[in-house]
Coordinates of C-alpha atoms in Angstrom, one line a residue:
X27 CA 3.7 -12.7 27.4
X28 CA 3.7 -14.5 23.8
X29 CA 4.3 -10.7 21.9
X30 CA 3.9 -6.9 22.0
X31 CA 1.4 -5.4 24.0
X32 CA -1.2 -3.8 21.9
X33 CA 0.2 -0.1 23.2
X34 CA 4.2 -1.4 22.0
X35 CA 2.2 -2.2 18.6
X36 CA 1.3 1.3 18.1
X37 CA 4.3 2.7 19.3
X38 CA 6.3 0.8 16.8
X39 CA 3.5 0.9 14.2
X40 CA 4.0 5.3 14.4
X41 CA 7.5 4.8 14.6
X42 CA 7.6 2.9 11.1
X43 CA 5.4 4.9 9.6
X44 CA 7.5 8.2 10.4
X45 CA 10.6 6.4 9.1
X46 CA 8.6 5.3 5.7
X47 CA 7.3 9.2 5.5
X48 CA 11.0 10.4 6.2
X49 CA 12.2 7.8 3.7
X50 CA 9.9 9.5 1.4
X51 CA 10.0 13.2 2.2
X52 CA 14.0 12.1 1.2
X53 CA 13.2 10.7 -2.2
X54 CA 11.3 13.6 -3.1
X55 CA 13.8 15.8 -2.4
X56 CA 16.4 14.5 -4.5
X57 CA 17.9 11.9 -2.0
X58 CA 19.1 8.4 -3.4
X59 CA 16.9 6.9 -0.8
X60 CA 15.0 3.1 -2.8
X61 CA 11.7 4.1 -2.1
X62 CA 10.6 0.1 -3.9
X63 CA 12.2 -1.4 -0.5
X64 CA 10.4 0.4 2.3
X65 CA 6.5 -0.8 1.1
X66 CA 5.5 1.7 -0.4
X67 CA 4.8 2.6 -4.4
X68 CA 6.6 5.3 -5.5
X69 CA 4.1 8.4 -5.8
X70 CA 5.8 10.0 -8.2
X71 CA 6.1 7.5 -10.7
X72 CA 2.0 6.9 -9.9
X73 CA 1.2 10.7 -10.4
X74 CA 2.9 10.1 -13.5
X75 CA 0.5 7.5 -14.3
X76 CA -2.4 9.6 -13.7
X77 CA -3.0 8.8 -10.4
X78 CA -4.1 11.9 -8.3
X79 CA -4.1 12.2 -4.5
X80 CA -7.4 10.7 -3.7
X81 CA -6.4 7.7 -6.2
X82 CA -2.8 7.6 -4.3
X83 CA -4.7 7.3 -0.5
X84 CA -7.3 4.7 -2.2
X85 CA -4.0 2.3 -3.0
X86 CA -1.7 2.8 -0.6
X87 CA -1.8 4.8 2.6
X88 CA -5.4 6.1 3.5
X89 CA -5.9 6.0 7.2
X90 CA -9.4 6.6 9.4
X91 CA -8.7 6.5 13.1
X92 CA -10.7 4.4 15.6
X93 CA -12.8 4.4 18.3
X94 CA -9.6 3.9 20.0
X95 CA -8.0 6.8 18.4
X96 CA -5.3 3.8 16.4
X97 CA -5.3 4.5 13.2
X98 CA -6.3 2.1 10.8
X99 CA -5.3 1.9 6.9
X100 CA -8.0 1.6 5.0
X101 CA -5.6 1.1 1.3
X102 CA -5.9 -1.1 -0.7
X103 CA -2.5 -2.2 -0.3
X104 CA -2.5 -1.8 3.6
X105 CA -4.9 -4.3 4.0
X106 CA -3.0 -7.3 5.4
X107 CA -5.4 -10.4 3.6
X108 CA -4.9 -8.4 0.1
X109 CA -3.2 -11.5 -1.8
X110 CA -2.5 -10.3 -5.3
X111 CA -0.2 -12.8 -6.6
X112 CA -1.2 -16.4 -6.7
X113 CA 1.7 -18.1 -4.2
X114 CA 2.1 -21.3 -6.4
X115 CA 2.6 -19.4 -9.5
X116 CA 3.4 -15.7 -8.5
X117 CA 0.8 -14.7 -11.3
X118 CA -1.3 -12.0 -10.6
X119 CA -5.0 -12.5 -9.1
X120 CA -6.9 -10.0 -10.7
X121 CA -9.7 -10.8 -8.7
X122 CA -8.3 -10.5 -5.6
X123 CA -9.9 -7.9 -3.3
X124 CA -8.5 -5.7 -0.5
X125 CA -9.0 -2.4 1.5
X126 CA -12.1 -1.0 3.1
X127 CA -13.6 -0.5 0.1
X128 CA -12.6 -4.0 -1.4
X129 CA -11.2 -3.1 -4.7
X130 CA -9.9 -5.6 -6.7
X131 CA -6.5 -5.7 -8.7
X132 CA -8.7 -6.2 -11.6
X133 CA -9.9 -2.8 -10.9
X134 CA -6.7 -1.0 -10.3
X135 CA -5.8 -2.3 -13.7
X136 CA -9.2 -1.3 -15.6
X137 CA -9.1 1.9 -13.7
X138 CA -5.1 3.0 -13.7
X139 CA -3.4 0.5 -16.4
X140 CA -1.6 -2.9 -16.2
X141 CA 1.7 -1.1 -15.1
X142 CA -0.1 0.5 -12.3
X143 CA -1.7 -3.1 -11.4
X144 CA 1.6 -5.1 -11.9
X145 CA 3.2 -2.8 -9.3
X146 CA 0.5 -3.5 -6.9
X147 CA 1.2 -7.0 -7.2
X148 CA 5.2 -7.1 -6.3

């Protein structure tokens, strides 16, 4: 076998996605715990922004699950061929597209402000 079996893939898939929700159950109750290094915006700091919870789940962590009961993130930023930054430059692509519904950075900014775009990018 060249990797993980597709059943190891989910098993460590759930297992870092209970350690990113832990990680961020933490922050939120007053833990140091650097929320920027385990992939994830911080959702306090987006609220802040004016993000609500549908806006929150549209960026970063809405799942569906599929006909194989494996959940799948439909986020913009969980989509794995979302390039935001150019990798030449590390400018942002405001036109690049991502997530089920294929937003583009150019329309987290319009939508959310710059900030919220330029965090989407890093």
């Amino acid at each position: 076998l060249v990797g993980p079996t597709e059943a190891q893939r989910k098993v460590y898939q759930d297992q870092l996605t209970a350690a990113r929700a832990a990680a961020l159950q933490a922050h939120r109750s007053g833990a140091v715990v650097p929320v920027r290094f385990v992939g994830r915006l911080d959702e306090q700091w987006l609220r802040g922004q004016g993000l609500g919870e549908r806006d929150c789940a549209l960026l970063q962590r809405g799942c569906v699950t599929g006909a194989e009961g494996v959940p799948r993130d439909v986020s913009l930023l969980g989509d794995p061929a979302f390039r935001p930054y150019d990798e030449s430059t590390r400018e942002p692509r405001w036109d690049a597209r991502g997530g089920l519904l294929r937003l583009s950075l150019g329309d987290v900014r319009d939508r959310w402000g710059e900030a919220v775009g330029l965090e989407g990018v890093r």
